Tab-separated table of C-alpha atoms in Angstrom:
chain	number	residue	atom	x	y	z
Q	19	MET	CA	0.000	0.000	0.000
Q	20	ASP	CA	1.278	3.447	-0.930
Q	21	SER	CA	1.422	6.347	1.475
Q	22	TYR	CA	2.003	10.027	0.942
Q	23	LEU	CA	3.754	12.695	2.982
Q	24	ILE	CA	1.413	15.486	4.047
Q	25	THR	CA	2.765	18.805	5.352
Q	26	VAL	CA	0.415	21.063	7.301
Q	27	GLN	CA	1.268	24.737	6.985
Q	28	PRO	CA	1.875	27.242	8.434
Q	29	ALA	CA	3.036	25.028	11.343
Q	30	GLY	CA	5.164	22.693	9.204
Q	31	TRP	CA	3.840	19.504	10.824
Q	32	ARG	CA	4.108	16.331	8.760
Q	33	PHE	CA	2.267	13.049	8.701
Q	34	GLU	CA	1.787	10.112	6.382
Q	35	ALA	CA	-1.538	9.280	4.786
Q	36	GLY	CA	-2.077	5.791	3.461
Q	37	GLU	CA	-3.729	5.312	0.112
Q	38	GLY	CA	-7.499	5.646	0.526
Q	39	ARG	CA	-7.308	7.032	4.093
Q	40	ALA	CA	-9.193	10.313	4.550
Q	41	LEU	CA	-6.779	13.140	5.298
Q	42	LEU	CA	-8.721	14.134	8.426
Q	43	LEU	CA	-8.347	10.632	9.886
Q	44	ALA	CA	-4.693	10.292	8.880
Q	45	ALA	CA	-3.912	13.651	10.512
Q	46	GLY	CA	-5.675	12.522	13.691
Q	47	ASP	CA	-3.646	9.294	13.700
Q	48	ALA	CA	-0.534	11.513	13.826
Q	49	GLY	CA	-1.848	13.745	16.622
Q	50	ILE	CA	-2.775	16.624	14.340
Q	51	VAL	CA	-6.309	17.900	14.782
Q	52	LEU	CA	-7.942	19.572	11.814
Q	53	PRO	CA	-11.209	21.336	12.640
Q	54	SER	CA	-14.183	19.100	11.824
Q	55	SER	CA	-17.820	18.512	12.566
Q	56	CYS	CA	-19.890	16.357	10.207
Q	57	ARG	CA	-17.071	14.247	8.695
Q	58	ASN	CA	-19.141	13.599	5.575
Q	59	GLY	CA	-18.294	16.559	3.327
Q	60	THR	CA	-21.298	18.777	3.958
Q	61	CYS	CA	-20.603	21.154	6.872
Q	62	ARG	CA	-17.324	22.582	5.474
Q	63	THR	CA	-15.816	23.005	8.955
Q	64	CYS	CA	-12.630	21.212	7.882
Q	65	ARG	CA	-12.159	23.241	4.690
Q	66	CYS	CA	-8.534	24.088	3.940
Q	67	ARG	CA	-6.407	24.729	0.863
Q	68	VAL	CA	-4.181	22.347	-1.056
Q	69	ALA	CA	-1.070	24.460	-1.632
Q	70	ALA	CA	0.700	21.653	-3.510
Q	71	GLY	CA	-0.219	18.157	-4.614
Q	72	GLU	CA	-3.351	16.350	-5.697
Q	73	VAL	CA	-6.375	14.949	-3.859
Q	74	ALA	CA	-9.321	12.760	-4.820
Q	75	TYR	CA	-12.635	12.395	-3.013
Q	76	LEU	CA	-14.388	9.499	-1.318
Q	77	ILE	CA	-17.782	10.901	-2.374
Q	78	ASP	CA	-18.979	12.062	-5.794
Q	79	TRP	CA	-19.387	15.755	-5.019
Q	80	PRO	CA	-18.149	17.177	-1.717
Q	81	GLY	CA	-19.633	20.419	-0.369
Q	82	LEU	CA	-17.393	22.694	-2.434
Q	83	SER	CA	-18.327	24.857	-5.383
Q	84	ALA	CA	-16.537	24.353	-8.684
Q	85	ASP	CA	-14.777	27.689	-8.134
Q	86	GLU	CA	-13.570	26.608	-4.682
Q	87	ARG	CA	-12.216	23.363	-6.099
Q	88	ARG	CA	-10.405	25.223	-8.886
Q	89	ALA	CA	-8.932	27.546	-6.235
Q	90	GLY	CA	-7.468	24.528	-4.395
Q	91	GLU	CA	-9.932	24.302	-1.528
Q	92	THR	CA	-10.531	20.820	-0.122
Q	93	LEU	CA	-12.485	19.031	2.582
Q	94	PRO	CA	-10.032	16.670	4.298
Q	95	CYS	CA	-12.845	14.654	5.883
Q	96	VAL	CA	-13.641	13.179	2.457
Q	97	ALA	CA	-10.361	13.807	0.595
Q	98	VAL	CA	-7.560	11.317	0.058
Q	99	ALA	CA	-4.033	12.040	-1.136
Q	100	ARG	CA	-3.020	11.149	-4.667
Q	101	SER	CA	0.481	12.580	-4.168
Q	102	ASP	CA	2.531	14.199	-1.430
Q	103	LEU	CA	0.610	17.283	-0.279
Q	104	VAL	CA	1.012	20.652	1.353
Q	105	LEU	CA	-2.174	21.704	3.154
Q	106	TRP	CA	-2.702	25.280	4.291
Q	107	ALA	CA	-4.660	24.780	7.527
Q	108	PRO	CA	-3.947	27.611	10.018
Q	109	ALA	CA	-6.601	26.341	12.472
Q	110	ALA	CA	-4.901	22.937	12.851
Q	111	ARG	CA	-3.503	22.061	16.246
Q	112	ARG	CA	-1.241	19.367	17.571
Q	113	VAL	CA	-2.161	17.137	20.493
Q	114	THR	CA	0.132	14.929	22.499
Q	115	PRO	CA	-0.967	11.445	23.489
């Protein structure tokens, strides 16, 4: 199984996301909390920007407009990495186990 290196900016935290693992869950596995609420792509609480790299979605049409998608916005609760990524997520926080 492939995995990708995800960097969360502006903090510079890094974690690995396995192929097919939602970015929100993979971040949580690494102790990085991205804001979230519904976890199904509708509330937009987790919205952040893909500064570099490529994502795909676990659902047909997540709660983003076509313009937001073109601008690089993503919903990590339903997004999976298709390459190494840089996410711009200023509201992210790190927790220690």
